[in-house]
């Protein structure tokens, strides 16, 4: 890019100043010069373009450059070249937000450029719309964008489809009435336009409300995929010998959605999918991605399709046979791809026709891999194989992985993490675990919901919680697991503790659990944990759950509510955290409501002297937390007085 002297000075000035004060002074001076130049009526459009780039840089540096929004609009309107218009639109994109009154002027400028006879101006306007997230602009320009679908230049048609995709993501109800018109772009003679149309419908078919109206696309998808696989597209669309891999993948993604639970559509599309698989087997690099997408697509089709295919021992008819090549590869990327392929296989499709000792060894090796990404993917595979018969071993493996994700190696309850990173289970145990899982995976009904987690440790924790609740084998094992997890640190939040509470309140999904046995075990475990900690509860999630259990199920112990009151009073003395004190008081209040005898005076005195003296708290605690604890103390004393 040809940078002017002023722009170059702006870009490099901050990096040549060593002191913070000098940098601030330079920024203010540069901004003042920019404001003067940008407001000068005699400034040419070429200079204004340079000013817009300086304005964008100022925005990137966190400076307030909102004064330049109106000048950005003017440049977008009056720019003589494409570069000038692009600079003006880019500044508008950065400075204008939803609800800004200048958006009306922006709409007028966009409409003018969309109707221009110069296709370069139309393309610039479409690129701007595809990047902008301004829902209030969409209704005013959608007509012009739809008209661009019939433009004579393929660049305009392609970018119009990209804009409509962005519009659909923001406001699908505005684009839905025009789906039949947009579908015609699949027949466009330009591959780039057809590819953009496929990208649009990849998003549309994920919306189940609109996907059912897209069944008529099956013939054209088959035709497109057939032409691509046969090499009918220009050579420029090939990648390392694979014809248009991204177009193939998009076709397969749409087919997977259209064939879901539809035997007729699935049967119609299966031959061309198998042809795609056969061609991709002969390629490398991008072809491997196509193989993955083929396996994923076939497993998304109607269940009868994949069940029929897995009966064959011919790799041309049973694509699952190719998985072994990847899962047992020495290349780590290919091994990861193989494990990812296994994760796509439907639970009922596991069969001895394709599952063999080589695959078993590959999965066991993946579980013991030093590559964390491969190891994590193998754990996802185990989770998908989860059944009642193999649940305990798989959950133990997940729990071990959960602790391995934490920084220092340590011992957590019944689960130990090795210092050298070796697994809890030996290699022989891992082999038995995978073998049992594969043999029983056909009966698995694990819900494979797509969720997003901030860390992988959170993902493993969610898998543990789901698996233990649905497939746990004994109440004692489940209670031990809960308290071990609650002592794991900040990852197990109070929201997760509330999930445990709902299990105890409504009953778990596992048929082996009974709340009549579960609750007393939880109360006893809470008492043991508190005694071991000398009643000092420094982990809030553990304190939250343990105190809730004691308050709710105090009458489930042999000592009865009276013994629980003694324990809670000790917690009141030992803990200074206002939240823990508040939870303790709530538990005490619940216990008092369950007993028929008066509350011992020593406990009421303890509450008055310990809680109602605000000065006893550390000044670092928020005043609101202290006041909440004091409010609960007043409520406890009122209930205690009524009980007396």
XYZ file of C-alpha atoms in Angstrom:
644
model
C 0.000 0.000 0.000
C 1.255 3.493 -0.866
C 1.256 5.352 2.460
C 1.411 9.135 2.641
C 3.926 10.881 4.883
C 1.254 11.914 7.432
C -0.238 8.446 7.617
C 3.182 6.838 7.972
C 3.994 9.297 10.761
C 0.757 8.393 12.548
C 1.435 4.653 12.285
C 5.049 4.817 13.470
C 4.898 7.747 15.881
C 3.606 5.835 18.891
C 6.337 3.259 18.494
C 9.178 5.792 18.516
C 8.129 7.489 21.782
C 9.525 5.812 24.863
C 7.717 7.570 27.679
C 3.988 7.170 28.327
C 3.479 10.927 28.669
C 5.165 11.556 25.327
C 2.985 8.889 23.695
C -0.189 10.459 25.112
C 0.895 13.932 24.021
C 1.701 12.640 20.542
C -1.698 10.914 20.255
C -3.537 14.082 21.274
C -1.478 16.170 18.857
C -2.074 13.703 16.010
C -5.798 13.633 16.762
C -5.989 17.423 16.751
C -4.230 17.563 13.376
C -6.603 14.922 12.034
C -9.655 16.821 13.253
C -8.383 19.994 11.570
C -7.632 18.261 8.282
C -10.828 16.239 8.133
C -13.074 19.261 8.718
C -11.375 21.388 6.044
C -13.898 21.850 3.158
C -11.113 22.066 0.586
C -9.698 18.631 1.465
C -9.611 16.374 -1.599
C -11.117 12.893 -1.595
C -7.686 11.302 -1.904
C -6.502 13.175 1.194
C -9.766 12.294 2.920
C -9.051 8.623 2.225
C -5.705 9.070 3.982
C -7.541 10.756 6.873
C -9.968 7.824 7.113
C -7.083 5.397 7.500
C -5.649 7.574 10.258
C -9.109 7.686 11.817
C -9.345 3.884 11.749
C -5.940 3.650 13.387
C -7.084 6.029 16.111
C -10.138 3.828 16.716
C -7.853 0.794 17.008
C -5.762 2.643 19.604
C -8.856 3.313 21.713
C -9.193 7.012 20.932
C -12.564 8.739 20.640
C -12.934 9.412 16.916
C -16.721 9.554 16.661
C -16.399 13.058 15.208
C -15.252 11.435 11.972
C -18.427 9.385 11.335
C -20.129 12.078 9.251
C -16.971 12.604 7.179
C -16.710 8.844 6.591
C -20.242 8.929 5.187
C -19.349 11.841 2.937
C -16.321 9.993 1.584
C -18.431 6.876 0.921
C -20.871 9.086 -1.023
C -18.419 11.214 -2.990
C -15.393 8.931 -3.373
C -14.099 8.942 -6.944
C -12.284 5.625 -6.796
C -13.071 2.222 -5.335
C -10.265 2.609 -2.775
C -11.773 5.891 -1.510
C -15.225 4.380 -1.181
C -13.813 1.350 0.607
C -12.002 3.568 3.117
C -15.189 5.552 3.783
C -17.345 2.435 4.204
C -14.775 0.779 6.449
C -14.762 3.801 8.753
C -18.600 3.734 8.769
C -18.511 0.071 9.703
C -16.309 0.830 12.710
C -18.031 4.012 13.907
C -21.753 3.495 13.278
C -23.741 1.328 15.660
C -27.343 0.157 15.716
C -29.738 3.029 16.424
C -27.358 5.760 15.257
C -29.281 8.535 13.501
C -26.601 8.644 10.795
C -27.683 5.165 9.673
C -30.379 6.811 7.531
C -27.672 8.542 5.511
C -25.738 5.275 5.332
C -28.821 3.498 3.925
C -29.206 6.156 1.224
C -25.546 5.834 0.261
C -25.741 2.041 0.117
C -28.915 2.116 -1.984
C -27.275 4.515 -4.415
C -24.183 2.322 -4.822
C -26.238 -0.876 -5.102
C -28.117 0.657 -8.019
C -24.937 1.961 -9.677
C -24.018 0.923 -13.214
C -20.397 0.554 -12.070
C -20.211 -3.006 -10.720
C -17.154 -2.100 -8.614
C -19.312 0.283 -6.581
C -21.959 -2.420 -6.178
C -19.332 -4.861 -4.922
C -17.986 -2.341 -2.392
C -21.500 -1.745 -1.038
C -22.161 -5.503 -0.794
C -18.862 -6.139 1.008
C -19.803 -3.422 3.495
C -23.224 -4.995 4.110
C -21.729 -8.458 4.618
C -19.504 -7.108 7.400
C -22.018 -4.836 9.112
C -24.168 -6.103 11.963
C -26.893 -3.445 11.769
C -30.356 -5.095 11.846
C -32.101 -1.747 11.348
C -30.426 -1.383 7.931
C -31.534 -4.774 6.546
C -35.214 -4.027 5.677
C -34.238 -0.984 3.611
C -31.628 -2.694 1.440
C -32.759 -6.318 1.140
C -34.664 -5.536 -2.070
C -31.549 -4.108 -3.702
C -29.495 -7.136 -2.597
C -32.055 -9.540 -4.072
C -31.958 -7.579 -7.327
C -28.182 -8.032 -7.379
C -28.715 -11.804 -7.712
C -29.559 -11.241 -11.375
C -26.611 -8.907 -12.076
C -24.564 -9.652 -15.166
C -21.257 -9.848 -13.289
C -20.572 -12.987 -11.234
C -18.690 -11.052 -8.493
C -21.849 -9.117 -7.709
C -24.045 -12.237 -7.627
C -21.580 -14.060 -5.394
C -21.294 -11.234 -2.880
C -25.058 -10.719 -2.868
C -25.417 -14.314 -1.652
C -22.816 -13.711 1.049
C -24.785 -10.648 2.192
C -28.046 -12.634 2.262
C -26.325 -15.261 4.392
C -25.336 -12.540 6.866
C -28.893 -11.175 6.803
C -30.328 -14.648 7.446
C -28.105 -15.117 10.492
C -29.309 -11.785 11.914
C -32.983 -11.818 10.899
C -34.045 -15.123 9.286
C -37.717 -14.102 9.107
C -36.883 -11.299 6.650
C -34.994 -13.584 4.257
C -37.238 -16.679 4.510
C -39.884 -15.458 1.982
C -37.196 -15.271 -0.715
C -35.666 -18.741 -0.289
C -37.172 -20.058 -3.526
C -35.672 -17.119 -5.438
C -32.275 -17.636 -3.821
C -32.443 -21.362 -4.621
C -32.273 -20.521 -8.323
C -28.658 -19.451 -7.785
C -27.750 -23.129 -7.389
C -28.256 -23.403 -11.166
C -25.865 -20.500 -11.900
C -23.329 -21.303 -14.622
C -20.532 -19.692 -12.585
C -19.082 -22.144 -9.983
C -18.211 -19.293 -7.604
C -21.850 -18.165 -7.466
C -23.085 -21.724 -7.061
C -20.579 -22.273 -4.236
C -21.777 -19.111 -2.480
C -25.374 -20.364 -2.781
C -24.343 -23.651 -1.161
C -22.743 -21.689 1.701
C -26.029 -19.854 2.178
C -28.087 -23.050 2.340
C -25.631 -24.721 4.732
C -26.865 -22.148 7.250
C -30.534 -22.362 6.230
C -30.892 -26.150 6.593
C -29.706 -25.943 10.204
C -32.973 -24.111 10.926
C -35.419 -27.021 11.265
C -38.363 -24.757 10.498
C -36.977 -23.958 7.044
C -35.112 -27.240 6.417
C -38.345 -29.183 5.837
C -39.123 -26.866 2.908
C -35.734 -27.555 1.326
C -36.359 -31.210 0.364
C -36.770 -30.122 -3.251
C -33.051 -29.306 -3.329
C -32.053 -32.977 -3.303
C -31.927 -33.439 -7.136
C -29.866 -30.302 -7.754
C -27.462 -31.203 -4.910
C -26.941 -34.645 -6.432
C -26.296 -33.057 -9.830
C -23.799 -30.539 -8.419
C -21.901 -33.150 -6.421
C -21.834 -35.510 -9.412
C -20.381 -32.805 -11.661
C -17.740 -31.832 -9.117
C -16.658 -35.421 -8.460
C -16.433 -36.087 -12.210
C -14.085 -33.108 -12.602
C -16.442 -30.966 -14.672
C -15.434 -27.751 -12.893
C -12.447 -25.630 -14.040
C -9.055 -26.809 -12.809
C -8.663 -23.638 -10.768
C -11.155 -25.045 -8.244
C -9.029 -28.145 -7.577
C -6.784 -28.387 -4.526
C -3.848 -30.819 -4.657
C -5.686 -32.948 -7.190
C -9.004 -32.942 -5.319
C -11.765 -31.275 -7.356
C -13.405 -28.361 -5.496
C -13.179 -29.919 -1.991
C -15.052 -27.095 -0.264
C -17.976 -27.385 -2.673
C -18.082 -31.137 -2.028
C -18.079 -30.590 1.727
C -20.873 -28.020 1.529
C -23.011 -30.373 -0.557
C -22.455 -33.155 1.973
C -23.318 -30.884 4.902
C -26.626 -29.907 3.304
C -27.391 -33.522 2.381
C -26.776 -34.613 5.973
C -29.495 -32.255 7.196
C -31.975 -33.043 4.419
C -31.578 -36.814 4.819
C -31.986 -36.865 8.581
C -34.859 -39.256 9.473
C -35.985 -39.238 5.826
C -35.497 -42.688 4.290
C -36.580 -41.649 0.797
C -34.193 -38.673 0.579
C -31.392 -40.670 2.204
C -31.762 -43.547 -0.256
C -31.721 -41.118 -3.183
C -28.544 -39.380 -2.033
C -26.569 -42.421 -0.844
C -25.186 -43.503 -4.281
C -23.604 -40.109 -5.025
C -22.242 -39.922 -1.471
C -20.588 -43.320 -1.934
C -19.189 -42.162 -5.285
C -17.729 -39.115 -3.522
C -16.204 -41.438 -0.935
C -14.668 -43.662 -3.632
C -13.072 -40.676 -5.416
C -11.801 -39.114 -2.173
C -10.074 -42.359 -1.138
C -7.646 -41.815 -4.001
C -6.615 -38.339 -2.846
C -4.698 -36.688 -0.003
C -4.897 -33.569 2.158
C -8.303 -31.999 1.439
C -9.612 -35.412 0.356
C -9.247 -36.571 3.955
C -11.678 -33.840 4.995
C -14.140 -35.127 2.417
C -13.818 -38.663 3.810
C -14.624 -37.347 7.268
C -17.648 -35.464 5.939
C -18.874 -38.577 4.073
C -18.823 -40.653 7.260
C -20.563 -37.874 9.168
C -23.208 -37.506 6.435
C -23.993 -41.228 6.209
C -24.426 -41.400 9.978
C -26.807 -38.420 9.822
C -28.959 -40.157 7.192
C -31.865 -42.402 8.119
C -30.614 -45.162 10.432
C -31.508 -47.936 7.963
C -28.904 -46.610 5.505
C -25.868 -46.927 7.758
C -27.093 -50.229 9.229
C -27.256 -51.672 5.722
C -23.841 -50.341 4.714
C -21.993 -51.691 7.767
C -23.017 -55.245 6.890
C -20.592 -55.230 3.960
C -16.897 -56.073 4.276
C -16.149 -54.296 1.001
C -14.594 -50.886 1.601
C -16.382 -49.523 -1.486
C -19.742 -50.242 0.166
C -18.793 -49.748 3.815
C -16.983 -46.405 4.317
C -16.408 -47.169 8.003
C -13.681 -49.628 6.987
C -11.456 -46.687 6.032
C -11.371 -45.406 9.626
C -8.743 -47.955 10.631
C -6.274 -46.396 8.174
C -6.444 -43.092 10.043
C -6.916 -44.207 13.657
C -3.791 -46.381 13.490
C -1.647 -43.883 11.560
C 1.699 -42.747 12.978
C 0.958 -39.188 11.855
C -0.718 -37.418 14.778
C -3.001 -35.315 12.586
C -4.302 -38.380 10.768
C -4.752 -40.234 14.065
C -6.842 -37.362 15.394
C -8.932 -37.467 12.221
C -9.487 -41.199 12.695
C -10.686 -40.771 16.274
C -12.919 -37.895 15.134
C -14.406 -40.220 12.493
C -15.192 -42.788 15.170
C -16.977 -40.076 17.165
C -19.326 -39.563 14.202
C -20.404 -43.216 13.993
C -23.972 -43.818 15.146
C -24.072 -45.930 18.363
C -26.151 -48.644 16.694
C -23.747 -48.931 13.747
C -20.901 -50.508 15.728
C -20.258 -53.896 14.176
C -17.544 -56.547 13.942
C -17.543 -56.073 10.177
C -15.486 -52.890 10.543
C -14.410 -52.771 14.206
C -11.229 -54.849 14.528
C -8.160 -55.318 16.705
C -6.270 -52.634 14.785
C -8.896 -50.031 15.622
C -8.966 -51.187 19.221
C -5.204 -50.737 19.486
C -5.478 -47.314 17.841
C -8.051 -46.081 20.333
C -6.089 -47.449 23.312
C -2.977 -45.703 22.000
C -4.983 -42.491 21.614
C -6.124 -42.670 25.237
C -2.484 -42.918 26.330
C -1.217 -40.338 23.831
C 0.968 -37.503 25.005
C -0.829 -35.294 22.492
C -3.606 -33.699 24.544
C -5.863 -33.067 21.548
C -5.839 -36.762 20.591
C -6.329 -37.848 24.183
C -9.291 -35.492 24.605
C -10.908 -36.693 21.393
C -10.519 -40.290 22.546
C -12.284 -39.364 25.791
C -15.142 -37.877 23.759
C -15.339 -41.206 21.948
C -15.553 -43.088 25.250
C -18.335 -40.778 26.386
C -20.305 -41.551 23.232
C -19.880 -45.269 23.918
C -21.288 -44.902 27.435
C -23.765 -47.560 28.602
C -24.959 -48.874 31.952
C -22.590 -51.856 31.719
C -19.369 -49.891 31.121
C -20.287 -46.666 32.927
C -18.189 -47.033 36.063
C -14.890 -47.591 34.228
C -15.546 -44.834 31.693
C -16.563 -42.338 34.386
C -13.423 -43.204 36.358
C -11.409 -42.441 33.237
C -13.235 -39.137 32.742
C -12.675 -38.172 36.375
C -8.983 -38.919 36.043
C -8.834 -36.748 32.918
C -10.667 -33.982 34.796
C -7.977 -33.890 37.475
C -5.202 -34.160 34.884
C -6.447 -30.883 33.375
C -5.683 -29.143 36.672
C -2.237 -27.692 37.168
C -0.240 -29.420 39.928
C -0.461 -33.220 40.235
C -2.167 -34.112 43.467
C -4.467 -36.595 45.141
C -8.220 -35.925 45.083
C -10.342 -38.220 47.183
C -10.524 -41.637 45.561
C -8.840 -40.478 42.327
C -5.054 -40.137 42.031
C -3.133 -38.357 39.269
C 0.369 -39.604 38.540
C 3.314 -37.226 38.550
C 4.711 -38.493 35.249
C 1.377 -38.137 33.478
C 0.759 -41.869 33.019
C -2.837 -42.973 33.178
C -4.610 -44.377 36.204
C -5.657 -47.357 34.112
C -2.952 -49.621 32.805
C -2.714 -50.298 29.078
C -4.424 -53.653 29.566
C -7.232 -51.997 31.512
C -7.579 -49.362 28.784
C -7.880 -52.091 26.177
C -10.558 -53.867 28.198
C -12.391 -50.577 28.724
C -12.511 -49.753 24.994
C -13.399 -53.327 24.082
C -16.325 -53.369 26.511
C -17.449 -49.955 25.343
C -17.438 -50.913 21.666
C -19.314 -54.143 22.272
C -22.099 -52.414 24.190
C -22.266 -49.086 22.340
C -25.176 -50.238 20.184
C -27.478 -49.825 23.172
C -26.151 -46.429 24.135
C -28.633 -43.607 24.240
C -26.238 -40.848 25.207
C -27.503 -37.452 24.093
C -24.770 -35.897 21.951
C -25.762 -32.282 22.429
C -23.603 -29.593 20.878
C -22.494 -27.208 23.614
C -19.740 -24.705 23.995
C -17.447 -24.633 27.026
C -14.860 -22.102 28.080
C -12.305 -24.793 28.934
C -11.928 -28.483 28.218
C -12.065 -29.160 31.936
C -15.596 -27.753 32.024
C -16.543 -30.039 29.143
C -15.212 -33.128 30.938
C -17.028 -32.063 34.099
C -20.319 -31.787 32.196
C -19.757 -35.272 30.767
C -19.050 -36.653 34.242
C -22.194 -35.087 35.693
C -24.394 -36.373 32.881
C -22.873 -39.869 32.884
C -22.903 -40.330 36.670
C -26.523 -39.231 36.995
C -27.799 -41.474 34.175
C -25.558 -44.510 34.616
C -24.353 -44.483 38.244
C -24.395 -47.927 39.866
C -24.640 -47.155 43.583
C -25.630 -44.310 45.879
C -22.393 -44.417 47.884
C -20.254 -44.193 44.742
C -22.289 -41.228 43.492
C -22.080 -39.330 46.784
C -18.304 -39.877 47.023
C -17.922 -38.632 43.450
C -19.942 -35.466 44.126
C -17.961 -34.460 47.195
C -14.631 -35.248 45.523
C -15.597 -32.995 42.619
C -16.788 -30.229 44.924
C -13.360 -30.191 46.542
C -11.677 -29.877 43.127
C -11.550 -26.083 43.162
C -13.090 -23.163 41.334
C -14.092 -25.190 38.260
C -17.039 -26.717 40.154
C -19.113 -23.586 40.636
C -22.165 -22.983 42.793
C -24.339 -23.342 39.693
C -23.031 -26.893 39.306
C -23.675 -27.483 43.011
C -27.288 -26.499 42.337
C -27.458 -29.229 39.690
C -26.469 -31.722 42.395
C -29.212 -30.301 44.603
C -31.837 -30.921 41.922
C -30.743 -34.562 41.712
C -31.280 -35.006 45.451
C -34.561 -33.118 45.347
C -36.185 -34.745 42.299
C -34.283 -38.005 42.095
C -31.558 -39.112 39.645
C -32.144 -40.694 36.242
C -30.177 -43.861 37.073
C -32.462 -46.810 37.917
C -29.883 -47.970 40.477
C -30.401 -44.896 42.671
C -32.964 -44.390 45.398
C -33.319 -41.011 47.094
C -34.242 -42.789 50.313
C -30.669 -44.110 50.475
C -29.009 -41.232 48.658
C -30.002 -38.467 51.097
C -28.789 -40.097 54.349
C -25.477 -40.971 52.682
C -25.065 -37.364 51.555
C -25.774 -36.034 55.054
C -23.237 -38.402 56.606
C -20.652 -37.538 53.948
C -21.201 -33.807 54.562
C -20.642 -34.342 58.300
C -17.445 -36.311 57.648
C -16.069 -33.664 55.263
C -16.791 -30.875 57.761
C -15.145 -32.778 60.601
C -12.039 -33.425 58.500
C -11.833 -29.709 57.653
C -12.332 -28.749 61.315
C -15.602 -27.093 60.192
C -13.691 -24.447 58.225
C -15.264 -24.350 54.746
C -13.005 -22.313 52.487
C -14.478 -23.574 49.192
C -17.816 -21.908 48.597
C -19.278 -24.507 46.232
C -18.572 -27.270 48.753
C -19.949 -25.164 51.608
C -23.034 -24.252 49.594
C -23.911 -27.882 48.853
C -22.943 -29.407 52.202
C -24.887 -26.830 54.235
C -27.896 -27.212 51.920
C -27.859 -30.998 52.460
C -27.705 -30.608 56.245
C -30.547 -28.094 56.260
C -32.828 -30.055 53.932
C -32.262 -33.589 55.244
C -31.296 -33.105 58.899
C -33.865 -35.685 59.983
C -32.216 -38.357 57.779
C -29.428 -38.995 60.312
C -29.372 -41.193 63.395
C -28.620 -38.254 65.675
C -31.499 -36.262 64.239
C -31.816 -32.484 63.846
C -30.317 -31.782 67.259
C -26.918 -33.218 66.306
C -27.011 -31.261 63.058
C -27.611 -28.030 64.991
C -24.432 -28.661 66.964
C -22.425 -29.123 63.771
C -23.900 -25.981 62.214
C -23.113 -23.936 65.311
C -19.479 -25.022 65.045
C -19.470 -23.913 61.400
C -20.845 -20.572 62.528
C -17.922 -20.087 64.893
C -15.163 -21.235 62.528
C -16.158 -19.378 59.330
C -15.850 -15.640 58.724
C -17.013 -15.580 55.084
C -20.423 -13.814 55.189
C -21.784 -16.078 52.424
C -20.897 -19.254 54.313
C -22.338 -17.719 57.492
C -25.549 -16.857 55.638
C -25.906 -20.403 54.291
C -25.236 -21.786 57.768
C -27.981 -19.606 59.235
C -30.420 -20.710 56.539
C -29.617 -24.349 57.328
C -30.097 -23.670 61.058
C -33.480 -22.073 60.377
C -34.602 -25.112 58.368
C -33.484 -27.453 61.171
C -35.340 -25.423 63.810
C -38.546 -25.754 61.815
C -38.171 -29.558 61.965
C -37.775 -29.936 65.741
C -40.525 -29.807 68.339
C -38.323 -28.734 71.269
C -37.076 -25.203 72.008
C -33.758 -24.054 70.551
C -30.907 -24.203 73.075
C -30.077 -20.749 74.401
C -26.385 -21.259 73.707
C -27.110 -21.359 69.961
C -29.246 -18.202 69.980
C -26.560 -16.463 72.043
C -23.936 -17.641 69.569
C -25.891 -16.183 66.651
C -26.335 -12.842 68.425
C -22.714 -12.508 69.450
C -21.095 -13.868 66.291
C -23.280 -12.630 63.442
C -24.944 -9.450 64.606
C -21.585 -7.882 65.387
C -20.632 -6.542 61.968
C -17.183 -5.540 63.226
C -16.215 -9.208 63.436
C -16.033 -9.440 59.642
C -13.032 -8.661 57.523
C -13.340 -5.243 55.874
C -12.606 -6.844 52.490
C -16.075 -8.404 52.364
C -18.809 -6.328 50.652
C -21.223 -4.615 53.023
C -24.196 -6.171 51.227
C -22.953 -9.698 52.059
C -22.577 -8.783 55.731
C -26.048 -7.262 55.818
C -27.511 -10.383 54.193
C -25.968 -12.576 56.890
C -27.329 -10.262 59.584
C -30.789 -10.356 58.015
C -30.765 -14.157 58.050
C -29.622 -14.086 61.670
C -32.647 -11.951 62.581
C -34.929 -14.394 60.767
C -33.357 -17.332 62.630
C -33.841 -15.639 66.000
C -37.480 -14.908 65.147
C -38.129 -18.542 64.194
C -36.277 -19.748 67.305
C -38.412 -17.483 69.491
C -41.593 -18.808 67.899
C -40.399 -22.404 68.449
C -39.836 -21.662 72.136
